[in-house]
mmCIF file of C-alpha atoms and ligand atoms in Angstrom:
data_model
loop_
_atom_site.group_PDB
_atom_site.id
_atom_site.type_symbol
_atom_site.label_atom_id
_atom_site.label_comp_id
_atom_site.label_asym_id
_atom_site.label_seq_id
_atom_site.Cartn_x
_atom_site.Cartn_y
_atom_site.Cartn_z
ATOM 1 C CA MET A 1 -20.096 66.518 -18.212
ATOM 2 C CA ASP A 2 -19.079 65.416 -14.807
ATOM 3 C CA LEU A 3 -15.691 63.841 -14.685
ATOM 4 C CA ASP A 4 -15.574 64.387 -10.972
ATOM 5 C CA GLN A 5 -17.579 61.270 -10.424
ATOM 6 C CA ILE A 6 -14.467 59.302 -11.363
ATOM 7 C CA LYS A 7 -12.545 60.608 -8.429
ATOM 8 C CA LYS A 8 -15.484 59.786 -6.167
ATOM 9 C CA ALA A 9 -15.732 56.114 -7.100
ATOM 10 C CA ALA A 10 -15.525 54.012 -3.943
ATOM 11 C CA SER A 11 -14.744 50.700 -5.470
ATOM 12 C CA LEU A 12 -13.382 49.068 -8.655
ATOM 13 C CA GLU A 13 -16.920 47.932 -9.531
ATOM 14 C CA GLU A 14 -18.266 51.455 -9.217
ATOM 15 C CA LEU A 15 -15.372 52.796 -11.322
ATOM 16 C CA GLU A 16 -16.087 50.194 -14.041
ATOM 17 C CA LYS A 17 -19.702 51.298 -14.156
ATOM 18 C CA ILE A 18 -18.684 54.867 -14.601
ATOM 19 C CA ARG A 19 -16.280 53.953 -17.310
ATOM 20 C CA ILE A 20 -19.001 52.106 -19.243
ATOM 21 C CA SER A 21 -21.417 54.983 -18.781
ATOM 22 C CA LEU A 22 -18.890 57.377 -20.320
ATOM 23 C CA LEU A 23 -16.826 55.359 -22.783
ATOM 24 C CA GLY A 24 -18.811 52.114 -23.301
ATOM 25 C CA LYS A 25 -20.687 51.302 -26.534
ATOM 26 C CA ASN A 26 -23.536 53.434 -25.467
ATOM 27 C CA GLY A 27 -21.562 55.809 -23.209
ATOM 28 C CA ILE A 28 -22.164 59.483 -23.144
ATOM 29 C CA ILE A 29 -18.809 60.374 -24.827
ATOM 30 C CA THR A 30 -19.301 57.578 -27.426
ATOM 31 C CA GLN A 31 -22.666 58.956 -28.063
ATOM 32 C CA LYS A 32 -21.401 62.451 -28.621
ATOM 33 C CA PHE A 33 -18.830 61.173 -31.212
ATOM 34 C CA LYS A 34 -21.690 59.580 -33.091
ATOM 35 C CA GLU A 35 -23.539 62.877 -33.102
ATOM 36 C CA LEU A 36 -20.651 64.658 -34.840
ATOM 37 C CA LYS A 37 -22.029 63.735 -38.219
ATOM 38 C CA ASN A 38 -24.965 66.050 -37.662
ATOM 39 C CA LEU A 39 -22.708 69.050 -37.418
ATOM 40 C CA SER A 40 -21.410 71.446 -40.000
ATOM 41 C CA ALA A 41 -17.810 70.899 -41.142
ATOM 42 C CA GLU A 42 -16.513 73.743 -39.131
ATOM 43 C CA GLU A 43 -18.277 72.954 -35.932
ATOM 44 C CA LYS A 44 -17.370 69.356 -36.369
ATOM 45 C CA LYS A 45 -13.678 70.128 -36.300
ATOM 46 C CA LYS A 46 -13.977 72.157 -33.116
ATOM 47 C CA VAL A 47 -16.230 69.815 -31.214
ATOM 48 C CA ALA A 48 -14.276 66.758 -32.240
ATOM 49 C CA LYS A 49 -11.136 68.291 -30.748
ATOM 50 C CA GLU A 50 -12.959 69.044 -27.514
ATOM 51 C CA LEU A 51 -14.366 65.570 -27.521
ATOM 52 C CA ASN A 52 -10.996 63.918 -28.069
ATOM 53 C CA GLU A 53 -9.539 65.899 -25.192
ATOM 54 C CA LEU A 54 -12.440 65.020 -22.990
ATOM 55 C CA LYS A 55 -12.075 61.309 -23.858
ATOM 56 C CA GLU A 56 -8.300 61.328 -23.177
ATOM 57 C CA LYS A 57 -8.943 63.113 -19.892
ATOM 58 C CA ALA A 58 -11.537 60.570 -18.873
ATOM 59 C CA ILE A 59 -9.311 57.662 -19.772
ATOM 60 C CA LYS A 60 -6.369 59.142 -17.791
ATOM 61 C CA LEU A 61 -8.475 59.878 -14.742
ATOM 62 C CA ILE A 62 -9.942 56.398 -14.796
ATOM 63 C CA ALA A 63 -6.513 54.772 -15.022
ATOM 64 C CA GLU A 64 -5.254 56.834 -12.095
ATOM 65 C CA LYS A 65 -8.260 56.074 -10.009
ATOM 66 C CA LYS A 66 -7.951 52.421 -10.831
ATOM 67 C CA GLU A 67 -4.388 52.311 -9.619
ATOM 68 C CA ALA A 68 -5.204 54.261 -6.417
ATOM 69 C CA LEU A 69 -8.101 51.846 -5.644
ATOM 70 C CA GLU A 70 -5.943 48.833 -6.286
ATOM 71 C CA GLU A 71 -3.218 50.146 -4.074
ATOM 72 C CA GLU A 72 -5.762 50.903 -1.314
ATOM 73 C CA ILE A 73 -7.081 47.280 -1.566
ATOM 74 C CA LEU A 74 -3.506 45.900 -1.365
ATOM 75 C CA ASN A 75 -2.656 47.972 1.667
ATOM 76 C CA GLN A 76 -5.825 46.868 3.387
ATOM 77 C CA LYS A 77 -5.041 43.327 2.676
ATOM 78 C CA LEU A 78 -1.460 43.717 3.975
ATOM 79 C CA LYS A 79 -2.749 45.436 7.092
ATOM 80 C CA LEU A 80 -5.200 42.519 7.733
ATOM 81 C CA GLU A 81 -2.591 39.925 7.224
ATOM 82 C CA ARG A 82 0.149 41.684 9.211
ATOM 83 C CA ILE A 83 1.546 39.619 12.038
ATOM 84 C CA ASP A 84 3.748 41.067 14.706
ATOM 85 C CA VAL A 85 5.995 38.128 15.545
ATOM 86 C CA THR A 86 7.530 40.137 18.430
ATOM 87 C CA LEU A 87 4.264 40.306 20.396
ATOM 88 C CA PHE A 88 4.277 38.190 23.580
ATOM 89 C CA ASN A 89 1.936 35.296 23.223
ATOM 90 C CA PRO A 90 1.300 33.236 26.477
ATOM 91 C CA LYS A 91 -0.026 30.332 24.410
ATOM 92 C CA PRO A 92 2.513 28.900 22.016
ATOM 93 C CA THR A 93 0.813 28.822 18.562
ATOM 94 C CA GLY A 94 3.494 27.285 16.411
ATOM 95 C CA ALA A 95 3.121 24.177 14.289
ATOM 96 C CA ILE A 96 5.566 21.395 13.559
ATOM 97 C CA HIS A 97 6.990 21.851 10.101
ATOM 98 C CA PRO A 98 5.882 19.086 7.728
ATOM 99 C CA ILE A 99 9.414 17.995 7.079
ATOM 100 C CA THR A 100 10.265 17.716 10.798
ATOM 101 C CA ASP A 101 6.869 15.912 11.325
ATOM 102 C CA THR A 102 7.576 13.420 8.507
ATOM 103 C CA MET A 103 11.168 12.946 9.712
ATOM 104 C CA ASN A 104 9.901 12.180 13.232
ATOM 105 C CA LYS A 105 7.393 9.674 11.951
ATOM 106 C CA ILE A 106 10.170 7.927 10.011
ATOM 107 C CA ILE A 107 12.639 7.896 12.923
ATOM 108 C CA ASP A 108 9.863 6.611 15.218
ATOM 109 C CA PHE A 109 9.193 3.580 13.104
ATOM 110 C CA PHE A 110 12.811 2.520 12.931
ATOM 111 C CA THR A 111 13.838 3.279 16.529
ATOM 112 C CA LYS A 112 10.949 1.110 17.644
ATOM 113 C CA LEU A 113 12.627 -1.737 15.662
ATOM 114 C CA ASN A 114 15.861 -1.089 17.509
ATOM 115 C CA PHE A 115 17.661 0.888 14.845
ATOM 116 C CA SER A 116 20.077 3.344 16.289
ATOM 117 C CA VAL A 117 20.093 6.983 14.982
ATOM 118 C CA GLU A 118 23.479 8.128 13.587
ATOM 119 C CA VAL A 119 24.602 11.472 12.382
ATOM 120 C CA GLY A 120 27.545 12.605 10.251
ATOM 121 C CA PRO A 121 29.042 15.877 9.134
ATOM 122 C CA LEU A 122 27.424 17.993 6.375
ATOM 123 C CA VAL A 123 30.835 18.769 5.012
ATOM 124 C CA GLU A 124 32.229 15.485 3.740
ATOM 125 C CA ASP A 125 35.182 14.302 1.866
ATOM 126 C CA ASP A 126 35.429 12.369 -1.320
ATOM 127 C CA PHE A 127 36.209 9.031 0.415
ATOM 128 C CA HIS A 128 33.048 8.958 2.528
ATOM 129 C CA ASN A 129 30.721 10.485 0.118
ATOM 130 C CA PHE A 130 31.831 8.633 -3.029
ATOM 131 C CA GLU A 131 34.889 6.412 -2.945
ATOM 132 C CA ALA A 132 34.000 4.021 -0.098
ATOM 133 C CA LEU A 133 30.496 3.770 -1.465
ATOM 134 C CA ASN A 134 31.794 2.202 -4.632
ATOM 135 C CA LEU A 135 31.327 5.400 -6.734
ATOM 136 C CA PRO A 136 34.353 5.350 -8.921
ATOM 137 C CA LYS A 137 36.321 8.449 -9.932
ATOM 138 C CA TYR A 138 34.464 8.778 -13.260
ATOM 139 C CA HIS A 139 30.909 8.377 -11.828
ATOM 140 C CA PRO A 140 28.565 11.101 -13.190
ATOM 141 C CA ALA A 141 27.318 11.805 -9.601
ATOM 142 C CA ARG A 142 30.576 13.439 -8.884
ATOM 143 C CA ASP A 143 29.897 15.979 -11.590
ATOM 144 C CA MET A 144 30.179 19.585 -10.678
ATOM 145 C CA GLN A 145 26.651 19.817 -11.861
ATOM 146 C CA ASP A 146 25.368 17.896 -8.861
ATOM 147 C CA THR A 147 27.900 18.413 -6.151
ATOM 148 C CA PHE A 148 28.904 21.603 -4.255
ATOM 149 C CA TYR A 149 32.652 21.467 -3.867
ATOM 150 C CA PHE A 150 34.912 23.567 -1.699
ATOM 151 C CA LYS A 151 38.281 24.828 -2.966
ATOM 152 C CA ASP A 152 40.136 22.304 -0.832
ATOM 153 C CA GLY A 153 38.245 19.301 -2.503
ATOM 154 C CA SER A 154 35.949 18.700 0.408
ATOM 155 C CA LEU A 155 32.178 18.949 -0.497
ATOM 156 C CA LEU A 156 28.627 19.241 0.830
ATOM 157 C CA ARG A 157 27.364 15.666 1.166
ATOM 158 C CA THR A 158 25.101 14.754 -1.701
ATOM 159 C CA HIS A 159 23.372 11.987 0.287
ATOM 160 C CA THR A 160 23.183 10.497 3.800
ATOM 161 C CA SER A 161 24.929 7.343 2.642
ATOM 162 C CA PRO A 162 28.424 8.554 3.881
ATOM 163 C CA VAL A 163 27.045 7.981 7.412
ATOM 164 C CA GLN A 164 26.893 4.254 6.561
ATOM 165 C CA ILE A 165 30.589 4.316 6.064
ATOM 166 C CA ARG A 166 31.369 6.379 9.203
ATOM 167 C CA THR A 167 29.219 4.121 11.354
ATOM 168 C CA MET A 168 30.833 0.910 9.947
ATOM 169 C CA LEU A 169 34.310 2.377 10.469
ATOM 170 C CA LYS A 170 33.679 3.195 14.126
ATOM 171 C CA GLN A 171 31.482 0.198 15.090
ATOM 172 C CA LYS A 172 31.648 -3.599 14.711
ATOM 173 C CA PRO A 173 28.795 -5.570 13.283
ATOM 174 C CA PRO A 174 25.959 -6.198 13.917
ATOM 175 C CA ILE A 175 24.692 -2.768 12.837
ATOM 176 C CA ARG A 176 21.159 -1.502 12.593
ATOM 177 C CA MET A 177 21.182 2.118 11.901
ATOM 178 C CA ILE A 178 19.319 4.942 10.290
ATOM 179 C CA SER A 179 20.756 8.319 9.573
ATOM 180 C CA PRO A 180 18.406 11.338 8.998
ATOM 181 C CA GLY A 181 19.693 14.665 7.832
ATOM 182 C CA ALA A 182 20.164 17.429 5.369
ATOM 183 C CA VAL A 183 21.884 16.852 1.997
ATOM 184 C CA PHE A 184 22.854 19.203 -0.845
ATOM 185 C CA ARG A 185 22.804 19.174 -4.655
ATOM 186 C CA ARG A 186 22.892 21.802 -7.308
ATOM 187 C CA ASP A 187 19.350 21.713 -8.298
ATOM 188 C CA TYR A 188 16.355 24.036 -8.152
ATOM 189 C CA ASP A 189 12.880 23.624 -9.585
ATOM 190 C CA LEU A 190 9.464 22.433 -8.595
ATOM 191 C CA THR A 191 10.608 19.195 -7.105
ATOM 192 C CA HIS A 192 14.204 20.072 -6.290
ATOM 193 C CA THR A 193 15.860 22.402 -3.771
ATOM 194 C CA PRO A 194 19.634 22.732 -3.240
ATOM 195 C CA MET A 195 19.123 21.525 0.362
ATOM 196 C CA PHE A 196 16.914 18.645 1.189
ATOM 197 C CA HIS A 197 16.620 15.753 3.665
ATOM 198 C CA GLN A 198 17.239 12.087 3.426
ATOM 199 C CA VAL A 199 17.007 9.086 5.761
ATOM 200 C CA GLU A 200 19.553 6.377 5.091
ATOM 201 C CA GLY A 201 19.249 2.883 6.596
ATOM 202 C CA LEU A 202 21.752 0.139 6.990
ATOM 203 C CA VAL A 203 21.616 -3.331 8.519
ATOM 204 C CA VAL A 204 24.773 -5.548 8.675
ATOM 205 C CA ASP A 205 25.175 -8.854 10.336
ATOM 206 C CA GLU A 206 27.070 -12.071 10.028
ATOM 207 C CA LYS A 207 27.146 -13.473 6.486
ATOM 208 C CA GLY A 208 23.859 -15.238 5.746
ATOM 209 C CA LYS A 209 21.866 -13.615 8.598
ATOM 210 C CA VAL A 210 20.573 -10.585 6.477
ATOM 211 C CA SER A 211 18.928 -11.050 3.188
ATOM 212 C CA PHE A 212 16.866 -9.238 0.593
ATOM 213 C CA ALA A 213 13.758 -10.870 2.048
ATOM 214 C CA ASN A 214 14.488 -9.071 5.436
ATOM 215 C CA LEU A 215 14.873 -5.775 3.469
ATOM 216 C CA LYS A 216 11.631 -6.363 1.673
ATOM 217 C CA PHE A 217 9.698 -7.092 4.845
ATOM 218 C CA ILE A 218 11.048 -4.081 6.737
ATOM 219 C CA LEU A 219 10.365 -1.694 3.856
ATOM 220 C CA GLU A 220 6.939 -3.000 3.169
ATOM 221 C CA SER A 221 6.020 -2.610 6.881
ATOM 222 C CA PHE A 222 7.549 0.888 6.901
ATOM 223 C CA LEU A 223 5.644 2.084 3.793
ATOM 224 C CA ILE A 224 2.310 0.761 5.132
ATOM 225 C CA HIS A 225 3.122 2.472 8.502
ATOM 226 C CA MET A 226 3.620 5.777 6.559
ATOM 227 C CA PHE A 227 0.998 5.663 3.868
ATOM 228 C CA GLY A 228 -1.622 3.294 5.190
ATOM 229 C CA ASP A 229 -3.192 0.672 2.971
ATOM 230 C CA VAL A 230 -0.938 0.776 -0.099
ATOM 231 C CA LYS A 231 0.542 -1.851 -2.361
ATOM 232 C CA VAL A 232 4.377 -1.998 -2.487
ATOM 233 C CA ARG A 233 6.402 -3.052 -5.444
ATOM 234 C CA PHE A 234 10.193 -3.534 -5.945
ATOM 235 C CA ARG A 235 11.660 -2.618 -9.314
ATOM 236 C CA PRO A 236 15.153 -3.712 -10.292
ATOM 237 C CA SER A 237 17.464 -0.786 -10.398
ATOM 238 C CA PHE A 238 21.104 0.307 -10.060
ATOM 239 C CA PHE A 239 23.038 1.944 -7.249
ATOM 240 C CA PRO A 240 26.791 1.648 -6.976
ATOM 241 C CA PHE A 241 26.686 0.770 -3.312
ATOM 242 C CA THR A 242 24.162 -2.108 -3.488
ATOM 243 C CA GLU A 243 23.832 -5.317 -5.622
ATOM 244 C CA PRO A 244 21.172 -6.193 -6.347
ATOM 245 C CA SER A 245 19.446 -2.821 -6.119
ATOM 246 C CA ALA A 246 15.837 -1.931 -6.312
ATOM 247 C CA GLU A 247 13.575 1.128 -6.420
ATOM 248 C CA VAL A 248 10.413 0.788 -4.381
ATOM 249 C CA ASP A 249 7.099 2.088 -5.475
ATOM 250 C CA ILE A 250 3.793 2.410 -3.596
ATOM 251 C CA SER A 251 0.309 2.339 -5.342
ATOM 252 C CA CYS A 252 -0.607 5.920 -5.988
ATOM 253 C CA ILE A 253 -2.271 7.316 -2.875
ATOM 254 C CA PHE A 254 -4.218 9.907 -4.903
ATOM 255 C CA CYS A 255 -5.942 7.608 -7.386
ATOM 256 C CA GLU A 256 -5.469 4.255 -5.549
ATOM 257 C CA GLY A 257 -3.537 2.938 -8.476
ATOM 258 C CA LYS A 258 -6.034 3.853 -11.242
ATOM 259 C CA GLY A 259 -3.685 6.396 -12.822
ATOM 260 C CA CYS A 260 -3.735 10.189 -12.369
ATOM 261 C CA ARG A 261 -1.662 13.308 -12.983
ATOM 262 C CA VAL A 262 0.497 12.820 -9.876
ATOM 263 C CA CYS A 263 1.596 9.302 -10.785
ATOM 264 C CA SER A 264 1.840 10.189 -14.532
ATOM 265 C CA GLN A 265 -1.036 7.672 -15.175
ATOM 266 C CA THR A 266 1.083 4.785 -14.010
ATOM 267 C CA GLY A 267 -0.690 4.090 -10.775
ATOM 268 C CA TRP A 268 2.646 3.964 -8.829
ATOM 269 C CA LEU A 269 4.775 6.433 -6.964
ATOM 270 C CA GLU A 270 8.518 5.937 -6.526
ATOM 271 C CA VAL A 271 9.564 6.445 -2.884
ATOM 272 C CA LEU A 272 12.711 4.633 -2.103
ATOM 273 C CA GLY A 273 16.017 3.198 -3.256
ATOM 274 C CA CYS A 274 17.461 0.148 -1.615
ATOM 275 C CA GLY A 275 19.570 -3.071 -2.094
ATOM 276 C CA VAL A 276 21.934 -5.590 -0.770
ATOM 277 C CA VAL A 277 25.180 -3.959 0.271
ATOM 278 C CA ASP A 278 27.819 -4.329 -2.477
ATOM 279 C CA PRO A 279 30.956 -6.311 -1.313
ATOM 280 C CA ASN A 280 33.153 -3.389 -2.436
ATOM 281 C CA VAL A 281 31.527 -1.208 0.266
ATOM 282 C CA PHE A 282 32.400 -3.751 2.961
ATOM 283 C CA ARG A 283 35.917 -4.061 1.491
ATOM 284 C CA ALA A 284 36.292 -0.178 1.836
ATOM 285 C CA VAL A 285 35.605 -0.342 5.553
ATOM 286 C CA GLY A 286 37.436 -3.560 6.215
ATOM 287 C CA TYR A 287 34.457 -5.820 7.045
ATOM 288 C CA GLU A 288 34.711 -9.549 6.276
ATOM 289 C CA ASN A 289 32.139 -12.337 6.344
ATOM 290 C CA VAL A 290 29.156 -10.093 6.724
ATOM 291 C CA SER A 291 25.996 -9.397 4.630
ATOM 292 C CA GLY A 292 23.759 -6.416 4.823
ATOM 293 C CA TYR A 293 21.119 -4.274 3.182
ATOM 294 C CA ALA A 294 20.695 -0.602 2.844
ATOM 295 C CA PHE A 295 18.059 1.945 1.821
ATOM 296 C CA GLY A 296 17.669 5.629 1.235
ATOM 297 C CA LEU A 297 14.733 7.963 0.930
ATOM 298 C CA GLY A 298 13.994 11.627 0.365
ATOM 299 C CA VAL A 299 11.990 13.114 3.265
ATOM 300 C CA GLU A 300 10.586 15.958 1.234
ATOM 301 C CA ARG A 301 8.994 13.500 -1.129
ATOM 302 C CA PHE A 302 7.375 11.748 1.783
ATOM 303 C CA ALA A 303 6.214 15.001 3.341
ATOM 304 C CA MET A 304 4.798 16.256 -0.050
ATOM 305 C CA LEU A 305 2.841 13.023 -0.675
ATOM 306 C CA LEU A 306 1.527 12.800 2.914
ATOM 307 C CA ASN A 307 0.413 16.456 2.988
ATOM 308 C CA ARG A 308 -0.563 16.865 -0.619
ATOM 309 C CA ILE A 309 1.900 19.671 -1.167
ATOM 310 C CA ASN A 310 2.641 20.132 -4.863
ATOM 311 C CA ASP A 311 5.535 22.674 -4.885
ATOM 312 C CA LEU A 312 8.525 21.699 -2.766
ATOM 313 C CA ARG A 313 9.790 25.253 -2.688
ATOM 314 C CA SER A 314 6.698 26.374 -0.687
ATOM 315 C CA MET A 315 8.020 24.342 2.296
ATOM 316 C CA TYR A 316 11.118 26.657 2.524
ATOM 317 C CA GLU A 317 9.460 30.056 2.040
ATOM 318 C CA GLY A 318 8.400 30.401 5.583
ATOM 319 C CA ASP A 319 4.893 31.553 4.626
ATOM 320 C CA ILE A 320 2.828 31.458 7.773
ATOM 321 C CA ARG A 321 -0.253 30.547 5.754
ATOM 322 C CA LEU A 322 1.310 27.190 4.920
ATOM 323 C CA MET A 323 2.294 26.498 8.473
ATOM 324 C CA GLU A 324 -1.064 27.421 9.902
ATOM 325 C CA GLN A 325 -2.525 24.463 8.125
ATOM 326 C CA PHE A 326 -0.317 22.152 10.251
ATOM 327 C CA LYS A 327 -1.468 23.237 13.674
HETATM 328 N N1 LIG B 401 22.037 7.463 -1.729
HETATM 329 C C1 LIG B 401 20.990 7.281 -2.730
HETATM 330 C C2 LIG B 401 20.582 8.648 -3.208
HETATM 331 O O1 LIG B 401 20.973 9.672 -2.712
HETATM 332 C C3 LIG B 401 19.765 6.710 -2.067
HETATM 333 C C4 LIG B 401 20.000 5.242 -1.694
HETATM 334 C C5 LIG B 401 19.627 4.346 -2.568
HETATM 335 C C6 LIG B 401 20.671 4.890 -0.492
HETATM 336 C C7 LIG B 401 19.818 2.984 -2.363
HETATM 337 C C8 LIG B 401 20.829 3.574 -0.296
HETATM 338 C C9 LIG B 401 20.432 2.609 -1.143
HETATM 339 O O2 LIG B 401 21.424 3.114 0.829
HETATM 340 O O3 LIG B 401 20.625 1.321 -0.902
HETATM 341 O O4 LIG B 401 19.834 8.742 -4.244
#
C-alpha cells in the first residue's frame, strides 16, 4: 500500500480524496479490515495487528500533511496581504477615518450656522465634569464603574459637557458653540469602547430668546442633513443639566421605520440627548436672566449608522481592509 501518496498531496482537496480512498467507508484499509473474517484465527491476529498499525500510520501522516498544507495556505495569504508601510508612495493613498469624516460633517453643519468650535482638556476636575452640570455628589454617573479617576481626584472627562461650563465661564452670552472631542468611560463591548467621541452643543441668549422650539428646529435640520430623508421624534427623558430633557430618535435608516434587527423592531434609532439648560447650571457659572438649550451626541454611533459598521471596536483596530473601503 502506498502511503507516500499522502506526502505528495498538493492541496487539501487532494488530501481529503486520498483519506477517503484509504480510510473511507469503502477505502482500501477499511476493506481489508472487512476481509479479516475470511482468515484463520492465527492469521487474523497477525494481519489485524499490521492493519491497525497501518491505519494509525495513515491517520498520523494525513494529520501532519493537513497541518503543513494549512500552514502553507496561511503563509501564502499573509504574503499576499503584506503591506510595507515604509515604502515610498508618490501618490497618497490614505483614507479619512470614518470617525474623522463624521466629525467633520457634524462640525461643518454647525459652523455654517455660526456656532463656534470650543475645546477643553481631556483631564477634567469634578467641578467642570459633574458639579457645575448639576450632577450631585451621589449621582451614579460618578461611580468608579464609569469614570476613570486619577489619584489626586482629577478624572478623564466622561462627556464633552464640561466644555459648556468652561465656555460660559470665559465668555459672556450670547453663546452658540459646539465642542467635539474624545471622552472616556470604563466600558468595553460591541457598542462601547473606553475612549469615544462626542459633540456637545450649547446656545445661550437673553431670557426668552432661546426656546425648546429653536432646539427642535436646529436638531431636526441637523439630523436630516446627516441622514437624509428621516423622520425625527423627541422623547421625554432626563439629564441632570437640562430641564425639560429629551432623547431624539430618527426613523430607522435600515428598514425605513418598518422594524428590523438594528432598531430592535421599533422602527426608531436613538441618536441624541438634549434639553433646555437647567437653571442650576447657569447658577454654577454666575449667569442671570438667560435661557438656553444644549445637546450631546456620540460620534461613533453616527459613524456606525452612516457607514453600516456593526462592531464599534473594528474602528480602532487599524485594519487596513476597513480603511480601504473609505477611499
Ligand atoms: N452629556 C450627555 C452624555 O454624555 C449627553 C448630553 C445629553 C449632553 C443632553 C447635553 C444634553 O448637552 O443636553 O450622555
